GROMACS .gro file of C-alpha atoms in nm:
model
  322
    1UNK     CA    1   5.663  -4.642  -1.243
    2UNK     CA    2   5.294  -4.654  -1.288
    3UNK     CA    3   5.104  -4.938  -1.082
    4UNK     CA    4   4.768  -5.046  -1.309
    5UNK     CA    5   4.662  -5.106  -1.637
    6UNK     CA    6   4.596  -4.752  -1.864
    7UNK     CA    7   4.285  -4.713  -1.989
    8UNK     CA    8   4.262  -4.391  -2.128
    9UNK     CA    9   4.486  -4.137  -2.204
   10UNK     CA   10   4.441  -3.778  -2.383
   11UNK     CA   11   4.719  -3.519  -2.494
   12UNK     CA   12   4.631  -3.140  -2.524
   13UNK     CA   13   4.859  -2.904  -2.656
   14UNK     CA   14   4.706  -2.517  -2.732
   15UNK     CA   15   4.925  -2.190  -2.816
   16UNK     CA   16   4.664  -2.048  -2.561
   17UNK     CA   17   4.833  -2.177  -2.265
   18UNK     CA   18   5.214  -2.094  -2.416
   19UNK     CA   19   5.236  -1.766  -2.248
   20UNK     CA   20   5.125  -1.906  -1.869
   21UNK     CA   21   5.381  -2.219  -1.909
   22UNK     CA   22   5.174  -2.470  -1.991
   23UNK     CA   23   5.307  -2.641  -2.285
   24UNK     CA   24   5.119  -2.962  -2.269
   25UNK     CA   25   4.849  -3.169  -2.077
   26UNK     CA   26   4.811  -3.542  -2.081
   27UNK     CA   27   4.483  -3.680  -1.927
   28UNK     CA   28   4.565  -4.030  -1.806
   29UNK     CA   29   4.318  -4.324  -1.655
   30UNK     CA   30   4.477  -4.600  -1.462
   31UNK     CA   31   4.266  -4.923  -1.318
   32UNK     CA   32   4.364  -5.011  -1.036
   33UNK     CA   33   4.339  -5.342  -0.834
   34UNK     CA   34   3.927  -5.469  -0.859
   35UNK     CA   35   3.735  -5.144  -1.045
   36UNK     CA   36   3.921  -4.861  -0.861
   37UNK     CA   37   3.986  -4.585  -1.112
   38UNK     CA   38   4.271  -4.364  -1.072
   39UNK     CA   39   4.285  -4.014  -1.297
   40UNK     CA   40   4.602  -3.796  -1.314
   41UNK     CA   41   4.661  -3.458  -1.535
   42UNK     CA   42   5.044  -3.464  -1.614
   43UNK     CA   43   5.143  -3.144  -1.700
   44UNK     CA   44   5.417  -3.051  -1.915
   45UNK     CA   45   5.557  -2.657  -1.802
   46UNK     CA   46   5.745  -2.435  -1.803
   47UNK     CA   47   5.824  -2.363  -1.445
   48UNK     CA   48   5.970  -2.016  -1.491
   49UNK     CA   49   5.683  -1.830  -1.689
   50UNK     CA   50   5.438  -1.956  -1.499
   51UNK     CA   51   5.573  -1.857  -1.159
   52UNK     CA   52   5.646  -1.505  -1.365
   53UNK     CA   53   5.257  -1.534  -1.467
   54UNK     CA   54   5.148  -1.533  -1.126
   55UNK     CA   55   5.305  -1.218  -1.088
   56UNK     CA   56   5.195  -1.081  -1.423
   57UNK     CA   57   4.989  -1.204  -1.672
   58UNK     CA   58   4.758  -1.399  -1.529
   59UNK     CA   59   4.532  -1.139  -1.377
   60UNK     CA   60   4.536  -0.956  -1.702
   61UNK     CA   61   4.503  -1.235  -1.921
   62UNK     CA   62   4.166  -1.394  -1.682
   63UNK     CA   63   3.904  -1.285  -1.437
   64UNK     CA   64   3.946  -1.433  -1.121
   65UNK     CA   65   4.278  -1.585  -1.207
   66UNK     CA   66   4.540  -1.405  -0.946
   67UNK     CA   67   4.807  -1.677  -0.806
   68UNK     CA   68   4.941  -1.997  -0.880
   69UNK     CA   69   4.616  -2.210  -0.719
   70UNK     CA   70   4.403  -2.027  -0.926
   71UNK     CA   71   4.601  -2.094  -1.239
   72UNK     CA   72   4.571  -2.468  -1.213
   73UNK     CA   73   4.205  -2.437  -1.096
   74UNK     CA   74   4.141  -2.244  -1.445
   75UNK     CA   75   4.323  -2.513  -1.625
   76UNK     CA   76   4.130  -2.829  -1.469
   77UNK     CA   77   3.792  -2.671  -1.413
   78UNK     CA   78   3.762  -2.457  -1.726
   79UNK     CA   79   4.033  -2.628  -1.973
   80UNK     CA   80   4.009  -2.969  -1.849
   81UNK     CA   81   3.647  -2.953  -1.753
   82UNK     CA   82   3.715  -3.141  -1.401
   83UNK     CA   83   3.506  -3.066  -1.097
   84UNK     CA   84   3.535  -3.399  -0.909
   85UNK     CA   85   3.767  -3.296  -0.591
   86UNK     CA   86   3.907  -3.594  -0.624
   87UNK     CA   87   4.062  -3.571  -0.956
   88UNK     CA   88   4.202  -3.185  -0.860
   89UNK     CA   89   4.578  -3.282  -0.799
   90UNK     CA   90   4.826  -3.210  -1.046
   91UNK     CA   91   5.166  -3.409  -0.941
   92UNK     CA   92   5.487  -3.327  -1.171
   93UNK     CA   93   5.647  -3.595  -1.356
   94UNK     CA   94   5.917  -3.360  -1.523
   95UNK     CA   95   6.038  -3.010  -1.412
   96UNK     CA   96   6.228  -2.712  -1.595
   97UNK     CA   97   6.355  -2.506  -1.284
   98UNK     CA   98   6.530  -2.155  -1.444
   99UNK     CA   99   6.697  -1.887  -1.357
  100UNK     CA  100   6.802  -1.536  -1.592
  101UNK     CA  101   7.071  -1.379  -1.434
  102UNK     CA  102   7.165  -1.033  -1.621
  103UNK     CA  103   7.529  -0.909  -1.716
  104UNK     CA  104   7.648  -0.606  -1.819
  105UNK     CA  105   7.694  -0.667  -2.211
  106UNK     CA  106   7.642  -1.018  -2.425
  107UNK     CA  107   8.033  -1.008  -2.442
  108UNK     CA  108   7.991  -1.103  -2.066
  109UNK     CA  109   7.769  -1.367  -2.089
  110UNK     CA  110   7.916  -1.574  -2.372
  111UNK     CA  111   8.236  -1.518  -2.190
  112UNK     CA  112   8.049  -1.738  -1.918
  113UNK     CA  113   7.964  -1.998  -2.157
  114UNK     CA  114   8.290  -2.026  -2.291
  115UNK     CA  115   8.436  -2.052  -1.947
  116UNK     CA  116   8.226  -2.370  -1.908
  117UNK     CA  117   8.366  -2.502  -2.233
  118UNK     CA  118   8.686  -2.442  -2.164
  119UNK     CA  119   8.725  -2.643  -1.802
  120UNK     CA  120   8.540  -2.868  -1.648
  121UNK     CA  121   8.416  -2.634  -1.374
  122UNK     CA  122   8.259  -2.929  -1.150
  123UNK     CA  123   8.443  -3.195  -1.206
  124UNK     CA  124   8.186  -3.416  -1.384
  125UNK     CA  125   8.330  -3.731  -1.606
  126UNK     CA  126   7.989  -3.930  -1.593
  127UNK     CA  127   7.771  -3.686  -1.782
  128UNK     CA  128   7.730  -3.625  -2.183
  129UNK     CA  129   7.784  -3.345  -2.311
  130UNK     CA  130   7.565  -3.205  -2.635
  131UNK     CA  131   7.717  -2.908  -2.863
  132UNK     CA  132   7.389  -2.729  -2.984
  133UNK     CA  133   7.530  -2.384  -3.016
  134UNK     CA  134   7.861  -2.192  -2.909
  135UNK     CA  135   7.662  -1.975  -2.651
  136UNK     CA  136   7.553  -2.278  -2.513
  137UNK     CA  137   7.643  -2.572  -2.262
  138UNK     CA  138   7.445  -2.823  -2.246
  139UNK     CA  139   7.538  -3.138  -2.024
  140UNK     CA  140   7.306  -3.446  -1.968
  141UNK     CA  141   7.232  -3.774  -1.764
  142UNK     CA  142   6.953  -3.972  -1.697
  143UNK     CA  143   6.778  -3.823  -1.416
  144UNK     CA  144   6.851  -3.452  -1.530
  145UNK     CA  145   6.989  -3.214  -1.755
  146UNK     CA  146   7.164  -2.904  -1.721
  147UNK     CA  147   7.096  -2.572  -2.000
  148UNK     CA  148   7.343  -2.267  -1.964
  149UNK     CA  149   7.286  -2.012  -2.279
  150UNK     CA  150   7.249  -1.711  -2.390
  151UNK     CA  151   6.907  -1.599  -2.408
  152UNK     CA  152   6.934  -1.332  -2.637
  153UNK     CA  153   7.079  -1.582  -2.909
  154UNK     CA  154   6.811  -1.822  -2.829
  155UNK     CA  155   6.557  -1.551  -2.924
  156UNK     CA  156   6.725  -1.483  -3.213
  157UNK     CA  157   6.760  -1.819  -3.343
  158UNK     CA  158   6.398  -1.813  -3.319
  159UNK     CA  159   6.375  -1.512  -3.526
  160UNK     CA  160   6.239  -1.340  -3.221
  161UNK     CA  161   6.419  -1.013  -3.263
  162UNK     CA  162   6.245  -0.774  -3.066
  163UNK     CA  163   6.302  -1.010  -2.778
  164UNK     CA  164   6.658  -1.087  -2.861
  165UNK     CA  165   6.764  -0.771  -2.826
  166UNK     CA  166   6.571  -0.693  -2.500
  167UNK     CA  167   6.749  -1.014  -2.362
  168UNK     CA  168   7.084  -0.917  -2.448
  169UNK     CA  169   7.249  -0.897  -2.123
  170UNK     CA  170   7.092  -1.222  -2.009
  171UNK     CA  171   7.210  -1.549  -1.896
  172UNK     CA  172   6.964  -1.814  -1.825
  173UNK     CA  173   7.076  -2.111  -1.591
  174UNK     CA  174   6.788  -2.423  -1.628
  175UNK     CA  175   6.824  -2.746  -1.419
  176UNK     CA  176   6.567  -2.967  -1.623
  177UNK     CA  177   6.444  -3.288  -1.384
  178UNK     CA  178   6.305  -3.618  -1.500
  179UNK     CA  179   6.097  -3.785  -1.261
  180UNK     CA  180   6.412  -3.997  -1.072
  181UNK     CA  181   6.521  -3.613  -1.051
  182UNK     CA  182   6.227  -3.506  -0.877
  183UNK     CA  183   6.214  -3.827  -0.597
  184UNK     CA  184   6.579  -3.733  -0.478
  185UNK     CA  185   6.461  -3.320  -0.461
  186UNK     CA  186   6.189  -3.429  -0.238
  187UNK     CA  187   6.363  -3.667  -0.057
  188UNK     CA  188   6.671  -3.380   0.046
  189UNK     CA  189   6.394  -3.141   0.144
  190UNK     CA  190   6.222  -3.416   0.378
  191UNK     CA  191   5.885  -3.406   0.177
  192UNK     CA  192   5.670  -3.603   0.013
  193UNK     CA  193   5.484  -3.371  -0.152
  194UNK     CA  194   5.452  -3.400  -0.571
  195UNK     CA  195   5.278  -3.076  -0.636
  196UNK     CA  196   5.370  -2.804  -0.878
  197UNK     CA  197   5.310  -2.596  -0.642
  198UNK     CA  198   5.586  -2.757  -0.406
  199UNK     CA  199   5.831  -2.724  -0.694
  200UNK     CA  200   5.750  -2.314  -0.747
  201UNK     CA  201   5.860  -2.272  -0.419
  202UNK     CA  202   6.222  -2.391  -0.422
  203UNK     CA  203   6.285  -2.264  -0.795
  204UNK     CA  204   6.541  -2.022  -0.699
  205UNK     CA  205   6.732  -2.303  -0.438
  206UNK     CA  206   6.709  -2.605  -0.701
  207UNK     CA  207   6.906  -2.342  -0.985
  208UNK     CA  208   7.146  -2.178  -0.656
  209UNK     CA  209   7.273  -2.530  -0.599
  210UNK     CA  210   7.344  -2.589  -0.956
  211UNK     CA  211   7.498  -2.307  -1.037
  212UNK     CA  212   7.730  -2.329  -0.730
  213UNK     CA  213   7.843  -2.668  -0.806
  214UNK     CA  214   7.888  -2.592  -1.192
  215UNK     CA  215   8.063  -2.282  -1.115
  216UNK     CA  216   8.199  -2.244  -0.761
  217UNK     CA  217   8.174  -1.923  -0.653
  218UNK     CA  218   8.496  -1.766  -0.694
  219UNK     CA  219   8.532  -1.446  -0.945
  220UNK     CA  220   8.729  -1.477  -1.272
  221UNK     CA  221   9.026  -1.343  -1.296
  222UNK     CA  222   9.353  -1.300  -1.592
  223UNK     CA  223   9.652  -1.520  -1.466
  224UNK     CA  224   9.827  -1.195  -1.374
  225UNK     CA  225   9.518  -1.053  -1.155
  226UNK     CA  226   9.449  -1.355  -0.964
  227UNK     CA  227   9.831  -1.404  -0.865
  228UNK     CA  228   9.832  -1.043  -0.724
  229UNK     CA  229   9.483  -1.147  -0.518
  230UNK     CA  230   9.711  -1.479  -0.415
  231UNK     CA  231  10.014  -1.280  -0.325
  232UNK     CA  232   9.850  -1.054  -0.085
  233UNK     CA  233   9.627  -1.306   0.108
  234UNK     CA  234   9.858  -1.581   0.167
  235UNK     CA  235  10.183  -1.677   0.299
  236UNK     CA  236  10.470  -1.658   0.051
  237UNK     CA  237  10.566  -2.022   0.079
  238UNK     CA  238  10.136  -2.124   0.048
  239UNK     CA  239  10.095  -1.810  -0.250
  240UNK     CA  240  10.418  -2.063  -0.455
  241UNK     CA  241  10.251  -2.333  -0.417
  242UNK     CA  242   9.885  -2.206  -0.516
  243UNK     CA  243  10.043  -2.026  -0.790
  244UNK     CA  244  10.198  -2.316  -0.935
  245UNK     CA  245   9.869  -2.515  -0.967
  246UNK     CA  246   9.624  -2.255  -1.133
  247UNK     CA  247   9.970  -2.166  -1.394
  248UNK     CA  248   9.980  -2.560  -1.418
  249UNK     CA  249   9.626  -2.553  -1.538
  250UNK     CA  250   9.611  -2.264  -1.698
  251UNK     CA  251   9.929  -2.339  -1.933
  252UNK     CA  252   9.772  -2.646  -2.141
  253UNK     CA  253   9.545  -2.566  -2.456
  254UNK     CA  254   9.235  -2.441  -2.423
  255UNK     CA  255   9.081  -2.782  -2.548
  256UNK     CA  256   9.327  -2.950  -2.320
  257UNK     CA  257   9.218  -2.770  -1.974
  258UNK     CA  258   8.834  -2.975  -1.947
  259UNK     CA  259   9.038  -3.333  -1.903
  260UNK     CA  260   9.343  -3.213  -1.728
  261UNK     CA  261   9.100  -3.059  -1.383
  262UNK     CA  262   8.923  -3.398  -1.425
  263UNK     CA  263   9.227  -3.614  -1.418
  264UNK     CA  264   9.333  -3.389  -1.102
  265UNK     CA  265   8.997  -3.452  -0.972
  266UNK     CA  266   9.020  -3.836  -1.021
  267UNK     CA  267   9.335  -3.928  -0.959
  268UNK     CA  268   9.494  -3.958  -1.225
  269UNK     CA  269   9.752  -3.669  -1.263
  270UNK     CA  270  10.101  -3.686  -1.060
  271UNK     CA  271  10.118  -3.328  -1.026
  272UNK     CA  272   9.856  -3.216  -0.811
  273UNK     CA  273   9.692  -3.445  -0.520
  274UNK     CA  274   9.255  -3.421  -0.541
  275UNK     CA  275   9.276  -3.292  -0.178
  276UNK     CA  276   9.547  -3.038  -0.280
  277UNK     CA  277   9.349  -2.913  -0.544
  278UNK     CA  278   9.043  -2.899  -0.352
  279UNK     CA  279   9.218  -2.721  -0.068
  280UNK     CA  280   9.354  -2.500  -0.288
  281UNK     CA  281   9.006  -2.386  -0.440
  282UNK     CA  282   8.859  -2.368  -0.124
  283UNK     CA  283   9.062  -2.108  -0.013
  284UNK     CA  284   9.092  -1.912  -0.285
  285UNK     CA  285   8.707  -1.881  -0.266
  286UNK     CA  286   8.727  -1.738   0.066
  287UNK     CA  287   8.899  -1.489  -0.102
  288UNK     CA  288   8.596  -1.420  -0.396
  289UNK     CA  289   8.912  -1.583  -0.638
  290UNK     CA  290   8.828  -1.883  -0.842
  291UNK     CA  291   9.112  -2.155  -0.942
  292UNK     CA  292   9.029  -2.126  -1.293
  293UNK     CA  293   9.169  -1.829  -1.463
  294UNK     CA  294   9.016  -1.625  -1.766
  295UNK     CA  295   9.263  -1.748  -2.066
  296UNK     CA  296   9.433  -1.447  -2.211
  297UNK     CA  297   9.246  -1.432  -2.559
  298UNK     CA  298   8.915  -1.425  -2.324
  299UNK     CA  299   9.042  -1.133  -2.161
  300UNK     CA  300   9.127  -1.018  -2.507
  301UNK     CA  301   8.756  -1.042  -2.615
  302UNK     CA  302   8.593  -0.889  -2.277
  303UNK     CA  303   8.874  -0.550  -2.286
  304UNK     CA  304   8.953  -0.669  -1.911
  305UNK     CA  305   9.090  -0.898  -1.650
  306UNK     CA  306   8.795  -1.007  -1.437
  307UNK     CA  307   8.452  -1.166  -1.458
  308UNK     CA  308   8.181  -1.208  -1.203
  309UNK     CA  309   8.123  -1.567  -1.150
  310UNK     CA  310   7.732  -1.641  -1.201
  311UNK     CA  311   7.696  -1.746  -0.797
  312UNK     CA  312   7.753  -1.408  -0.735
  313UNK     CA  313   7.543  -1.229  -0.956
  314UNK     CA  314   7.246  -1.504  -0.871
  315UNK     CA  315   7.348  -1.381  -0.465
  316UNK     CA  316   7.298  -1.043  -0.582
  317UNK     CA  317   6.928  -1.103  -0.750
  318UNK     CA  318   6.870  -1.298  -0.430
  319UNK     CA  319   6.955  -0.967  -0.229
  320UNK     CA  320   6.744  -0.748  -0.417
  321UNK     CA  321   6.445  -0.937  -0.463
  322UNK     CA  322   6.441  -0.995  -0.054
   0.00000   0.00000   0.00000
């Protein structure tokens, strides 16, 4: 919440700053207590493409323009026209944190999507979820939302082509926070610290911590595959009793399977105990083997019995990039 009465405040939007993720600027004056004047730029971005402008278009696109500091000094000295130092800090009110994580084919990554749609992966009851498109999952609250889609079909609802097709392959995780959002990040990273440039820096950890507690990080497997994986890891008696709670789950409908994990994760099935389940999922992830199984008409559509959870492919970009 703002303290002070507003006294001015200016909106700039410009296709010219599109393509370095700035997507809008709002110019705000606050009075303070007695005559004190505060100023603040509030900048709407995109957090991805401009940390992928610091590595790439940037430098191309302006002289003397060649990291992230330099970015937002172009934008308040030469945009903005600021040059009082004490007007130079940009503090985030809202931030879209993304990932793109590639597959091997577009079967792969709406297979993803509808993985999401068809159980509730984390256990969430509290949140809403909105139905945009069927290669995407979009879930909601008030202090943030969560995007998992297809990028290629986002591109190509735009009637981007070019660009669809060169994003084919890609899934894009984004963990969008709202100011409330933002207080609690800084807060579990023991800062204070408001900056964009604070929030380029933990990108990648923001969307690894989403995607692990959306997803787990347990491969997909057929019914059939991930009972062989059970069978020759565990006891016999323990590999029964696993076995009976992923067939448990994995015999209701498809539409059925989102409310019957969250009524095991809330207490209110008979069948399986929370702690049971969670044991059970825990394990099975030591194992690479997630508790949710690819339904059969999935398999169907992807010509095989096994998907790489997200986690792992996000571990793997991790590896490489290091």
């Amino acid at each position: 919440m703002r303290n002070g009465r507003i006294l001015d405040r200016y909106s700039y939007r410009s296709d010219e700053w599109s393509h370095i993720g700035i997507n809008k600027i709002t110019d705000e004056k606050v009075i303070l207590n007695g005559d004190t004047i505060k100023r603040t730029l509030i900048l709407q971005t995109n957090l991805n493409k401009a940390i992928m402008s610091n590595k790439l278009a940037l430098c191309k696109a302006y002289e003397n323009v060649n990291s992230i500091k330099d970015y937002l000094d172009y934008i308040k000295n030469d945009i903005l026209h600021l040059h009082n130092p004490n007007e130079r800090i940009v503090q985030a009110r809202r931030v879209d944190f993304a990932e793109d994580i590639e597959y091997s084919s577009g079967e792969e990554v709406n297979a993803v999507i509808k993985m999401l749609k068809c159980y509730n992966l984390s256990g969430r009851c509290n949140w809403k979820t909105k139905q945009y498109f069927d290669t995407s999952q979009y879930d909601v609250n008030q202090s943030y939302q969560i995007n998992f889609y297809n990028k290629s079909q986002e591109r190509n609802d735009r009637g981007e082509l070019e660009e669809a097709e060169l994003t084919e392959k890609i899934f894009r995780a984004e963990v969008q926070c709202n100011f409330p959002k933002l207080k609690t990040l800084r807060k579990s990273y023991g800062e204070n610290n408001n900056t964009f440039l604070f929030y380029c820096s933990h990108q990648f950890e923001v969307v690894e911590k989403c995607i692990n507690t959306n997803f787990s990080t347990g491969n997909f497997y057929s019914l059939e595959k991930a009972k062989e994986k059970i069978n020759a890891n565990f006891s016999k008696l323990k590999s029964n009793h696993m076995i009976k709670c992923i067939e448990y789950i994995n015999q209701k409908r498809i539409e059925d399977r989102r409310k019957v994990v969250e009524n095991i994760l809330h207490s209110k099935n008979s069948n399986i105990k929370p702690s049971t389940f969670k044991g059970y999922k825990r394990d099975l992830e030591k194992i690479g083997v997630s508790v949710f199984t690819l339904p059969i008409r999935l398999c169907k559509e992807l010509g095989k019995d096994e998907l790489i959870n997200p986690y792992q492919k996000l571990q793997s970009k991790k590896d490489n990039n290091c």
